[in-house]
Coordinates of C-alpha atoms and ligand atoms in Angstrom, one line a residue:
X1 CA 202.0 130.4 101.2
X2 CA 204.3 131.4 98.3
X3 CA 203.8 129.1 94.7
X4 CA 205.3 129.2 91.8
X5 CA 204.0 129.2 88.3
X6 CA 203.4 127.8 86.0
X7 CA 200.7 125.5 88.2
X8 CA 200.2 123.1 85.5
X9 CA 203.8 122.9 83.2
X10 CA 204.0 121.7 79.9
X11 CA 201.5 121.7 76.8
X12 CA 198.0 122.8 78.7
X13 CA 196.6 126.2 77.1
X14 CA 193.5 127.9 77.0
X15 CA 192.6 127.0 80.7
X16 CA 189.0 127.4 82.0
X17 CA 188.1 126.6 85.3
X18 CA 185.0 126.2 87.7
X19 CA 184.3 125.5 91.3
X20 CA 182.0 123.0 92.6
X21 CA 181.0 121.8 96.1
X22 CA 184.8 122.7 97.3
X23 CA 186.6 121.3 94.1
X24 CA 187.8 123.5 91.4
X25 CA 188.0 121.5 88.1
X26 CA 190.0 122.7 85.2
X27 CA 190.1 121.9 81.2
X28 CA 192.7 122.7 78.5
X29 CA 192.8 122.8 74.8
X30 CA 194.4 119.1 73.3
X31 CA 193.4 119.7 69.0
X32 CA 195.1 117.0 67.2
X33 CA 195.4 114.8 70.3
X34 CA 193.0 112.1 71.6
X35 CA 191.4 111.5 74.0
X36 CA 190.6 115.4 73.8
X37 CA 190.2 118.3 76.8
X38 CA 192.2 117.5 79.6
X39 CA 190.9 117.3 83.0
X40 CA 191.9 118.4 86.0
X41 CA 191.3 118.5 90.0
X42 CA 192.1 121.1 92.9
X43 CA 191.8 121.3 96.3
X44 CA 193.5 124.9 96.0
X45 CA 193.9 125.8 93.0
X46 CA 197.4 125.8 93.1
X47 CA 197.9 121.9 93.3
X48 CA 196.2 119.9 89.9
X49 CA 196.4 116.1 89.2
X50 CA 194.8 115.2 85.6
X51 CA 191.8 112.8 86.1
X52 CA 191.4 112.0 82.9
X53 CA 190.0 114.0 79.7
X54 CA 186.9 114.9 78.4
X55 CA 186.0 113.5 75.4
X56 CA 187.1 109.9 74.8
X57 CA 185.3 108.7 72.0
X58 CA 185.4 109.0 68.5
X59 CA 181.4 109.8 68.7
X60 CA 182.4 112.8 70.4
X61 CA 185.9 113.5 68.7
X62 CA 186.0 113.5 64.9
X63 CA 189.9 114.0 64.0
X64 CA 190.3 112.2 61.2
X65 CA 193.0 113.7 58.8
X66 CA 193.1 116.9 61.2
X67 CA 196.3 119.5 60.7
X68 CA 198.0 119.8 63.1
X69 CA 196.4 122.6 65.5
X70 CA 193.2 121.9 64.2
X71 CA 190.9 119.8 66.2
X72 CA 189.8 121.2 70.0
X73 CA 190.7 124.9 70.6
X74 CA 189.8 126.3 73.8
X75 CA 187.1 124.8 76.3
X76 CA 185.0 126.1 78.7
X77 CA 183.8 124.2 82.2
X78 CA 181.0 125.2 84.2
X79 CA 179.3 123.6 87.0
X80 CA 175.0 124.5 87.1
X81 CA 172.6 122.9 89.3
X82 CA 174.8 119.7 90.0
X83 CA 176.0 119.1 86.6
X84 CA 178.8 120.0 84.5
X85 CA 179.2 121.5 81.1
X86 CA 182.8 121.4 78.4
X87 CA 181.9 123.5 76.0
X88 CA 184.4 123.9 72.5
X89 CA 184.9 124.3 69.3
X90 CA 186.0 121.5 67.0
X91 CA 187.4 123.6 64.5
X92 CA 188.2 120.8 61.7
X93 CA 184.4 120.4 61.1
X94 CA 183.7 123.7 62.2
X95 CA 181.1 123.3 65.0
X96 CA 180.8 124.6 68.5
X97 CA 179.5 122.1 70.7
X98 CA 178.9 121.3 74.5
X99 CA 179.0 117.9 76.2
X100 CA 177.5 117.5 80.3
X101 CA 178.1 114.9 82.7
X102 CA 176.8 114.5 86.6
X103 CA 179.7 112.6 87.6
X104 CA 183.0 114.1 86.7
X105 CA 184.9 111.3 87.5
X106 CA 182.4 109.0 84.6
X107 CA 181.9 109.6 80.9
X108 CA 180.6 112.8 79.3
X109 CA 177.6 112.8 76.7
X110 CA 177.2 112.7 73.1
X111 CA 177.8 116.5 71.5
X112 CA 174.8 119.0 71.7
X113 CA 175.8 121.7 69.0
X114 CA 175.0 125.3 69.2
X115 CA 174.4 126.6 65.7
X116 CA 176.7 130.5 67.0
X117 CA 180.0 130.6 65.4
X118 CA 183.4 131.6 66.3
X119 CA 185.6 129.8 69.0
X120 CA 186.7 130.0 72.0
X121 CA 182.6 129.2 73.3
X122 CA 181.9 129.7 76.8
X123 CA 178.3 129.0 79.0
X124 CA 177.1 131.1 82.0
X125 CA 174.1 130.3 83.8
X126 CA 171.4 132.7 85.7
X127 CA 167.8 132.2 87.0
X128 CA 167.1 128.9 85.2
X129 CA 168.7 130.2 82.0
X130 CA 171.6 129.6 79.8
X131 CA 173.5 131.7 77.5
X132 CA 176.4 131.2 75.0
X133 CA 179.2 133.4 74.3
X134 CA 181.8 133.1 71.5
X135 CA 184.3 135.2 69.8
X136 CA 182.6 134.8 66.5
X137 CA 180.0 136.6 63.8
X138 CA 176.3 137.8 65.0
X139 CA 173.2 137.1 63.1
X140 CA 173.4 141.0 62.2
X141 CA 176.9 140.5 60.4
X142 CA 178.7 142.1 63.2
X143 CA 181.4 140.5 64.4
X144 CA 182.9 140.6 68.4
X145 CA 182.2 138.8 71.5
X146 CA 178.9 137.6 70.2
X147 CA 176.2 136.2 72.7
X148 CA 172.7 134.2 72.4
X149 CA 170.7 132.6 74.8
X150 CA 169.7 128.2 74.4
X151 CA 168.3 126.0 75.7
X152 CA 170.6 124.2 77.9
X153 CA 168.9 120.8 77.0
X154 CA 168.9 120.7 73.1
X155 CA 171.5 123.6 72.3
X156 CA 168.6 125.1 70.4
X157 CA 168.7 129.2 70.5
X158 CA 166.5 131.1 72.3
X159 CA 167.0 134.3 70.8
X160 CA 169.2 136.1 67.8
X161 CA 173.3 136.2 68.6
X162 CA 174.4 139.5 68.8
X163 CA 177.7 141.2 69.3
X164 CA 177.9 143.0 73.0
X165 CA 181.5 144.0 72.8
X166 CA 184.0 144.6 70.6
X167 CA 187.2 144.8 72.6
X168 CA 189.3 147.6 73.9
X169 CA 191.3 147.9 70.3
X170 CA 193.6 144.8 69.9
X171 CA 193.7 142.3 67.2
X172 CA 192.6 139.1 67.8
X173 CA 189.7 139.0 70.7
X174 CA 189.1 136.1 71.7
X175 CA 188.6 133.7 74.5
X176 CA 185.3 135.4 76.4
X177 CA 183.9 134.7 79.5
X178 CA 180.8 136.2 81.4
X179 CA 180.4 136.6 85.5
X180 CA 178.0 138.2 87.5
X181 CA 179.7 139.8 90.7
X182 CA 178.3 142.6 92.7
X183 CA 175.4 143.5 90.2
X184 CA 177.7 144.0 87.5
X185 CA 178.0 141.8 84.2
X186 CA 181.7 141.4 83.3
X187 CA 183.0 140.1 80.2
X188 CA 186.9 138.8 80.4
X189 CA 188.5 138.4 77.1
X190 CA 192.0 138.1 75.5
X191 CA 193.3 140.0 72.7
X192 CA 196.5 140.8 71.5
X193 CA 197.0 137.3 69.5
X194 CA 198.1 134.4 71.8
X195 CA 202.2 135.6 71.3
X196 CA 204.2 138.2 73.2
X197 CA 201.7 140.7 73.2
X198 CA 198.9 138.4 74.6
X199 CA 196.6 140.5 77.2
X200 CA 193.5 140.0 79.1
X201 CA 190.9 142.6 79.1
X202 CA 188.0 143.2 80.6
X203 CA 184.4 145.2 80.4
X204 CA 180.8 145.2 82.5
X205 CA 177.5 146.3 82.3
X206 CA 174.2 146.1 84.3
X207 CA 172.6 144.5 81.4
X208 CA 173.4 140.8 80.1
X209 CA 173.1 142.1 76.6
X210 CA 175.3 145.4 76.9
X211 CA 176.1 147.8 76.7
X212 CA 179.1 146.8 77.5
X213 CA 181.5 149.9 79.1
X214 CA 185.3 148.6 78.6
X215 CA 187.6 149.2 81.9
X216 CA 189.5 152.5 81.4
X217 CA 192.7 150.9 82.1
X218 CA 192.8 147.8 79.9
X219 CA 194.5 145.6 79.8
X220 CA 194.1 144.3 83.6
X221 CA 197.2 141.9 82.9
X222 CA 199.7 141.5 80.4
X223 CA 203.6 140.6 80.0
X224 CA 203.9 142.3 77.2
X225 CA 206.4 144.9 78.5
X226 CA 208.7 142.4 80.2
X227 CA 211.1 141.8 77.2
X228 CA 213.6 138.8 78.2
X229 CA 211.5 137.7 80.9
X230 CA 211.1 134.1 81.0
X231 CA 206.8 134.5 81.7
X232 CA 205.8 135.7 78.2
X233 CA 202.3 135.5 76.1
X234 CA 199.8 135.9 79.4
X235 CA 196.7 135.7 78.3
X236 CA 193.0 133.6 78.2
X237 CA 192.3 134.0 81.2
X238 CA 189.0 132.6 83.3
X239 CA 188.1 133.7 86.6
X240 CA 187.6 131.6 89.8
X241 CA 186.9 132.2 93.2
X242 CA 188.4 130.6 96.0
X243 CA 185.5 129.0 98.1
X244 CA 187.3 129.1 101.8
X245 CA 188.9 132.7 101.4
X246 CA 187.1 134.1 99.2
X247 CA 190.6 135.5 97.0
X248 CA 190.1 136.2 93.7
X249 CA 192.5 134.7 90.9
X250 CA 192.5 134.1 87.2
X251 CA 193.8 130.8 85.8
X252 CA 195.4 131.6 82.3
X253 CA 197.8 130.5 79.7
X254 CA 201.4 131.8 79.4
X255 CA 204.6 129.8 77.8
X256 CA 208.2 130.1 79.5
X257 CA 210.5 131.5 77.1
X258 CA 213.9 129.2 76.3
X259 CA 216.1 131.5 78.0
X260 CA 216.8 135.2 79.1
X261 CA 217.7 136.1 75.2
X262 CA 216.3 133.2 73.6
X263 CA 212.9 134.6 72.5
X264 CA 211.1 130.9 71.6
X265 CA 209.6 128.2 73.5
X266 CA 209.1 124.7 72.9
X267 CA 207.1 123.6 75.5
X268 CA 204.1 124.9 74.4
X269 CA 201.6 127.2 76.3
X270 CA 201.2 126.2 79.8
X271 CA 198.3 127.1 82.8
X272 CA 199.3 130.0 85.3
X273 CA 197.8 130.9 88.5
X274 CA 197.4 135.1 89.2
X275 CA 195.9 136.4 92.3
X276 CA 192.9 139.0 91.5
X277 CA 191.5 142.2 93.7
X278 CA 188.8 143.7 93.3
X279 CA 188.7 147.7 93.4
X280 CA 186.1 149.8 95.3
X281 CA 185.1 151.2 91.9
X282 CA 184.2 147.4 91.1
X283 CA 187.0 147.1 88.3
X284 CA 190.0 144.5 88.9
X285 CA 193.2 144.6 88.7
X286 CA 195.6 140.9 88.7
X287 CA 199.1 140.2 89.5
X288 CA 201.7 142.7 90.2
X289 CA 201.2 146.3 88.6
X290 CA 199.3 143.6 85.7
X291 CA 202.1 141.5 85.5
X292 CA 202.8 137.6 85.8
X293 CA 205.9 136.8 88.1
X294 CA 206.8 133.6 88.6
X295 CA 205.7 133.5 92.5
X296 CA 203.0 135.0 94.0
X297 CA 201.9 134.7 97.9
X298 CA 198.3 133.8 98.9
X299 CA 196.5 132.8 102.0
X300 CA 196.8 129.1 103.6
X301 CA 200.0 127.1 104.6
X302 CA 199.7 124.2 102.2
X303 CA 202.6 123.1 100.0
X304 CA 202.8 123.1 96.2
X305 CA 204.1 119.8 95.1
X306 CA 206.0 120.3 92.0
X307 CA 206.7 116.9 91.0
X308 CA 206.1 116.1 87.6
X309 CA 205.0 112.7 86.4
X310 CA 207.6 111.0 85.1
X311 CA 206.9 107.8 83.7
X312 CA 204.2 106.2 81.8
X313 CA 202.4 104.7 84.4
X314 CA 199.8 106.9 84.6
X315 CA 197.2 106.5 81.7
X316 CA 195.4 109.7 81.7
X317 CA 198.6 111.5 80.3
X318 CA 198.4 109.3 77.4
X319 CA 198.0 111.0 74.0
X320 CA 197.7 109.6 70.6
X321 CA 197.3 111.3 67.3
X322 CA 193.9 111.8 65.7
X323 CA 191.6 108.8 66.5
X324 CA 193.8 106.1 67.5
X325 CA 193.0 102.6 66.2
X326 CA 193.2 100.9 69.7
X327 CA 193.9 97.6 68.0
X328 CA 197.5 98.7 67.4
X329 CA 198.4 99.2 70.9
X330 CA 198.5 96.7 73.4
X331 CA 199.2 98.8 76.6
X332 CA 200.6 97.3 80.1
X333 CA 202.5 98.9 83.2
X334 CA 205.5 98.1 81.8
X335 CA 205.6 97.3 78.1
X336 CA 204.2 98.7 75.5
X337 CA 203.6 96.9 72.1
X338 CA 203.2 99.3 69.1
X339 CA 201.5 97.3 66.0
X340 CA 202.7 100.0 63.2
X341 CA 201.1 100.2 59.9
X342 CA 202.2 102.3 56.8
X343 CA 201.2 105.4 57.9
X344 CA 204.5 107.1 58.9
X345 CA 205.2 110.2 61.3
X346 CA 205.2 113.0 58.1
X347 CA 201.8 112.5 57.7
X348 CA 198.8 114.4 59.1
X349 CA 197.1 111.1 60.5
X350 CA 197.3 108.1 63.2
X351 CA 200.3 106.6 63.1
X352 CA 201.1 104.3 65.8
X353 CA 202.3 106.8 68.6
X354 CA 201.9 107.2 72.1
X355 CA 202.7 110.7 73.7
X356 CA 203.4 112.4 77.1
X357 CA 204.4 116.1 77.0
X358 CA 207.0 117.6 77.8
X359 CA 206.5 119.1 80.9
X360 CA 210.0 120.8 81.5
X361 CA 213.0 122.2 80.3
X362 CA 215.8 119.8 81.9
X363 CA 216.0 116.0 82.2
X364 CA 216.1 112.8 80.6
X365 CA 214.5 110.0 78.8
X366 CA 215.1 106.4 77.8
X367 CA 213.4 103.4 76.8
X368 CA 214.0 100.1 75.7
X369 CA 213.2 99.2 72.0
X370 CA 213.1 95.4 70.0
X371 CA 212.1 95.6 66.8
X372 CA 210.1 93.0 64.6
X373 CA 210.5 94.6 61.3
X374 CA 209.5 97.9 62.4
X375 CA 210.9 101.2 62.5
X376 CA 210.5 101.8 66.1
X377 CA 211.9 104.6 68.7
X378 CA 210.9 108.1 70.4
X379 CA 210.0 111.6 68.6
X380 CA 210.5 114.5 69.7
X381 CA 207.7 116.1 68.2
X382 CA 206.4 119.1 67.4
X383 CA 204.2 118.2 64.8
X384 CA 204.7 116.0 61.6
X385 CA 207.3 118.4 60.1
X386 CA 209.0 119.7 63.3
X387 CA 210.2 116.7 64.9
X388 CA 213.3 114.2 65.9
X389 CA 213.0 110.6 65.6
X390 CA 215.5 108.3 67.7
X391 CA 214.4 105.1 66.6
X392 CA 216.0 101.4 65.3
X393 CA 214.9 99.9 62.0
X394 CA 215.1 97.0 59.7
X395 CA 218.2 97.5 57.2
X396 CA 220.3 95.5 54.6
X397 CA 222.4 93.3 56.9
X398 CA 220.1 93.5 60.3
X399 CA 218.8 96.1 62.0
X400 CA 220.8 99.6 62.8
X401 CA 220.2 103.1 65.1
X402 CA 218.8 106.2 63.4
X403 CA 218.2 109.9 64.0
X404 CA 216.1 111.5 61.4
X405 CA 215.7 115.4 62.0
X406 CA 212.8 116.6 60.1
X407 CA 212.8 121.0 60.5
X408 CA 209.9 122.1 57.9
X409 CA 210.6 120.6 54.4
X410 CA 214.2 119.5 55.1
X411 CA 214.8 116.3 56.4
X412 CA 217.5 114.0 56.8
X413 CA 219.3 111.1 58.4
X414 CA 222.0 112.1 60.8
X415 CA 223.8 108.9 61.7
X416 CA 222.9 105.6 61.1
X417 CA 224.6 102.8 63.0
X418 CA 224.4 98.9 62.6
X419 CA 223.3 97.7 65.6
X420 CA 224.1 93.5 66.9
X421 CA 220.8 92.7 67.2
X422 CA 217.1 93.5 66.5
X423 CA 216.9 96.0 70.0
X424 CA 218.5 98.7 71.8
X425 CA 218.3 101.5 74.6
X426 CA 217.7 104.6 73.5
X427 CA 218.6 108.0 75.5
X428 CA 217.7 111.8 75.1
X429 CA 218.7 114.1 77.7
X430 CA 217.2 117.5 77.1
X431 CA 217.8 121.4 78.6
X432 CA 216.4 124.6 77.5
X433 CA 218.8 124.9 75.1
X434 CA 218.8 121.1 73.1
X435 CA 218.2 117.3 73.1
X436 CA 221.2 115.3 73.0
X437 CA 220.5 111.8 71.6
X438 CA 222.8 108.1 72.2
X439 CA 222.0 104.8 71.8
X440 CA 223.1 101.8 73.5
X441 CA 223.3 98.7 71.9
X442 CA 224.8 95.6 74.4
X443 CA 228.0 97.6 75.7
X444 CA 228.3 100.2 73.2
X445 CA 226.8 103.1 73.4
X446 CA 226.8 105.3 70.3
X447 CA 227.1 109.3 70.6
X448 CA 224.1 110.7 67.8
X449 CA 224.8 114.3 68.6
X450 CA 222.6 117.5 69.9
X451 CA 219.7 119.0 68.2
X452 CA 218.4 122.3 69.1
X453 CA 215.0 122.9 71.4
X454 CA 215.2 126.0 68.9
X455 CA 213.5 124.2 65.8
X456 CA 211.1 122.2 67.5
X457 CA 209.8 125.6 69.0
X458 CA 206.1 127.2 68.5
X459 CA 208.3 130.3 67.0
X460 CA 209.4 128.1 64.3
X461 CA 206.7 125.7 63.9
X462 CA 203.9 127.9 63.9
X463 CA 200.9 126.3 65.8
X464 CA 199.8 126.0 69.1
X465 CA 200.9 122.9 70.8
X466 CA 203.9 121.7 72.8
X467 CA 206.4 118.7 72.3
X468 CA 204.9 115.8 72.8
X469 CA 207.4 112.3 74.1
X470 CA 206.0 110.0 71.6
X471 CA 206.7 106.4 71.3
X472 CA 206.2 105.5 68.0
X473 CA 206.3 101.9 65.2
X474 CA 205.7 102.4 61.7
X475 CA 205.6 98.8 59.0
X476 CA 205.9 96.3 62.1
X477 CA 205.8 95.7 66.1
X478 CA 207.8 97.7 68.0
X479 CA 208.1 97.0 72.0
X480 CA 209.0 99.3 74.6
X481 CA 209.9 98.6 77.7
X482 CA 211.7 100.5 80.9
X483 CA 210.5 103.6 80.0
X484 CA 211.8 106.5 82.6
X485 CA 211.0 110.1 82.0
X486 CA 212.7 112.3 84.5
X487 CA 212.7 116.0 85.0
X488 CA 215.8 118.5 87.0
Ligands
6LW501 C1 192.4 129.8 71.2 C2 192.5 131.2 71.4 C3 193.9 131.3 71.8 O1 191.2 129.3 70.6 O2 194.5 130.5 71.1 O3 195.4 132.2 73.3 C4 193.6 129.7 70.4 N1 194.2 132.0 72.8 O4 191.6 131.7 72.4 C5 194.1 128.3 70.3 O5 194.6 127.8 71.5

């Protein structure tokens, strides 16, 4: 069968993946967001439906007063002796940490930490023992893809962390992971820095410690060549094995460009699906001549279903920012009451928000808002100083329409339009190229303009999320009801 990619669109980086009794199960990065570390399920590996996430409790997500991009950065799953491990790094208290549960579908513990630095952590398991892997600082001041052994129970280590590879000579390696196929050790790895000349690279040896021999023709895959290409930034990367054919692939992060010469991208870094082959020389090699395309043909005749959610029915998209107060939100199939305080969307905290990403480049949006003396509506947001905000507030003589375009330190009011009453239907169609925003209010329906995707994009935001759909109430109750998200 042929799929496309990406496999899972829209704001899921740093994917890692394992396999368990015929199920693959995949994670993502989430930082700011809660619940954190997205979950998903495969029968394939090409079709994923998010279960759920990770960690869901405060107990095991600290966020409070998190930047934005700080938070979870990039998890590992592994599946050992019938239970399985997230492992992460919580970089706004600085701590890398693993969590385990038997029953992937239930809740996941309380955090065990592993006293290793770095990020991007990562398990593997051999012969009763455990070892951890970051891209961080050894207990020798030498800094690469640092390793230790623990104990798998208390996170304790087992022995000194120590530095087994240092990369093949690009800035910013990261994201390590350790196999053992065929008698040889491999480390996988990004470097490059997760932009346009993001790369996976690879090295083995017959010893867990090293030395570690790099592969002579590094990177084994890498976009970085394919200027204009929509596929740009492949990279972090974690091997999986299909369990029925046996194919190698490597699920990994990449982000679609806006367009053929419009070198930025808003929807944040998504999860991509490569086929990998093994050489007779033991090194691999991954999709075509290195490269990411946007289909690739693999064994089997199922069908990819490429149909996006695209609604809010389904709970376990749900995002809010930093650790929701869960008394503000009163949450039902079909309405939705926000209970907003004084904390607003420019700050670096929870207002009352509820998020779905943006999972592609065309369609539309709308929901009905009423207002009881809130400022109440939909951002398109970025983060707290890259977003637009189609909402209906409180004013002198009632209540009127609003779109507030915040781009770094400027911010302003667009149009503001007195509405008849205290609610109205708010619409944002959206391509590659911009949102266009209206509001309807009874029979009139009021033009507010385009905004560019340009300025809401990771080029000019810095960062590494995606746009996020947020339904938001600040200094009141806001209710919103027939929400529809659709995608073209
Ligand atoms: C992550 C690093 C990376 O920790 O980006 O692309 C960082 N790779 O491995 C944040 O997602």
């Amino acid at each position: 069968m042929i799929y496309k990619n990406p496999v899972i669109k829209g704001f899921y980086p740093d994917p890692s993946v394992c396999s368990a009794e015929g199920r693959y199960y995949l994670v993502t990065s989430s930082f700011q967001y809660f619940p954190g570390v997205p979950l998903f399920e495969s029968d394939d590996l090409v079709n994923w439906k998010q279960t759920g996430h990770v960690l869901t409790r405060e107990s095991q997500l600290p966020l409070a007063k998190t930047g934005s991009s700080g938070g979870i950065y990039a998890p590992t799953i592994r599946y050992n002796a019938g239970r399985f491990y997230m492992v992460t790094t919580n970089v706004s208290i600085n701590t890398n940490f693993y969590v385990w549960t038997d029953d992937i579908r239930g809740e996941w513990s309380e955090p065990i930490k592993v006293a290793q630095d770095g990020i991007d952590p990562s398990l593997y398991f051999e012969d009763g023992r455990a070892y951890f892997m970051s891209n961080g600082t050894d207990d020798f001041g030498d800094s690469g893809i640092t390793q230790c052994e623990i104990d798998i129970a208390t996170g304790e280590k087992l022995s000194p962390s120590k530095t087994i590879w240092h990369g093949s000579g690009g800035r910013y390696l990261e994201s390590p992971h350790l196999y053992k196929i065929g008698g040889w050790y491999y480390i996988a790895a990004a470097e490059g820095g997760t932009e346009y000349g993001h790369m996976v690279t690879c090295a083995r040896s017959r010893e867990i410690f090293g030395e570690y021999e790099s592969c002579p023709f590094n990177p084994v895959l890498t976009n970085r060549n394919l200027g204009g290409f929509e596929i740009q930034g492949v990279g972090h990367g974690d091997l999986v094995r299909r369990h029925d054919t046996g194919e190698w692939f490597i699920m990994h992060l990449g982000f679609r460009q806006a367009g053929q010469w419009e070198p930025y991208h808003h929807l944040g870094r998504e999860t991509f699906l490569t086929p990998v082959t093994f050489r007779e020389d033991g090194w691999f090699t991954a999709g075509k001549d290195g490269t990411v395309t946007r289909e690739f043909e693999i064994q089997g005749d199922f069908v990819q279903d490429t149909a996006l959610p695209a609604d809010f029915a389904s709970p376990c998209d749900w995002v809010y920012l930093r650790n929701p107060d869960m008394a503000n939100y009163d949450l039902s199939a079909d309405r939705y009451i926000l209970r907003g305080t004084d904390v607003t969307l420019d700050e670096a905290d929870s207002p009352t928000f509820i998020g779905v990403r943006q999972r592609d480049f065309c369609g539309s949006l709308g929901v009905s808002v009423s207002s009881d003396g809130a400022e109440t509506g939909v951002t398109v947001y970025m983060d707290e100083h890259h977003r637009y905000d189609l909402a209906i507030r409180p004013c002198a003589s009632g209540y009127e329409a609003v779109l507030r375009l915040t781009i770094g330190s400027a911010q302003y009011v667009r149009k503001a339009v007195q509405l008849s009453r205290n609610a109205a239907k708010l619409r944002i169609g959206f391509s590659s190229q911009c949102y266009a925003f209206s509001v309807t209010d009874g029979d009139n329906t009021h033009d507010f303009g385009i905004m560019e995707t340009r300025y809401v994009s990771s080029e000019v935001a810095g960062g590494f999320t995606g746009v996020v759909f947020g339904l938001y109430a600040v200094g009141g109750t806001g209710t919103a009801t027939d929400f529809s998200l659709g995608y073209e």
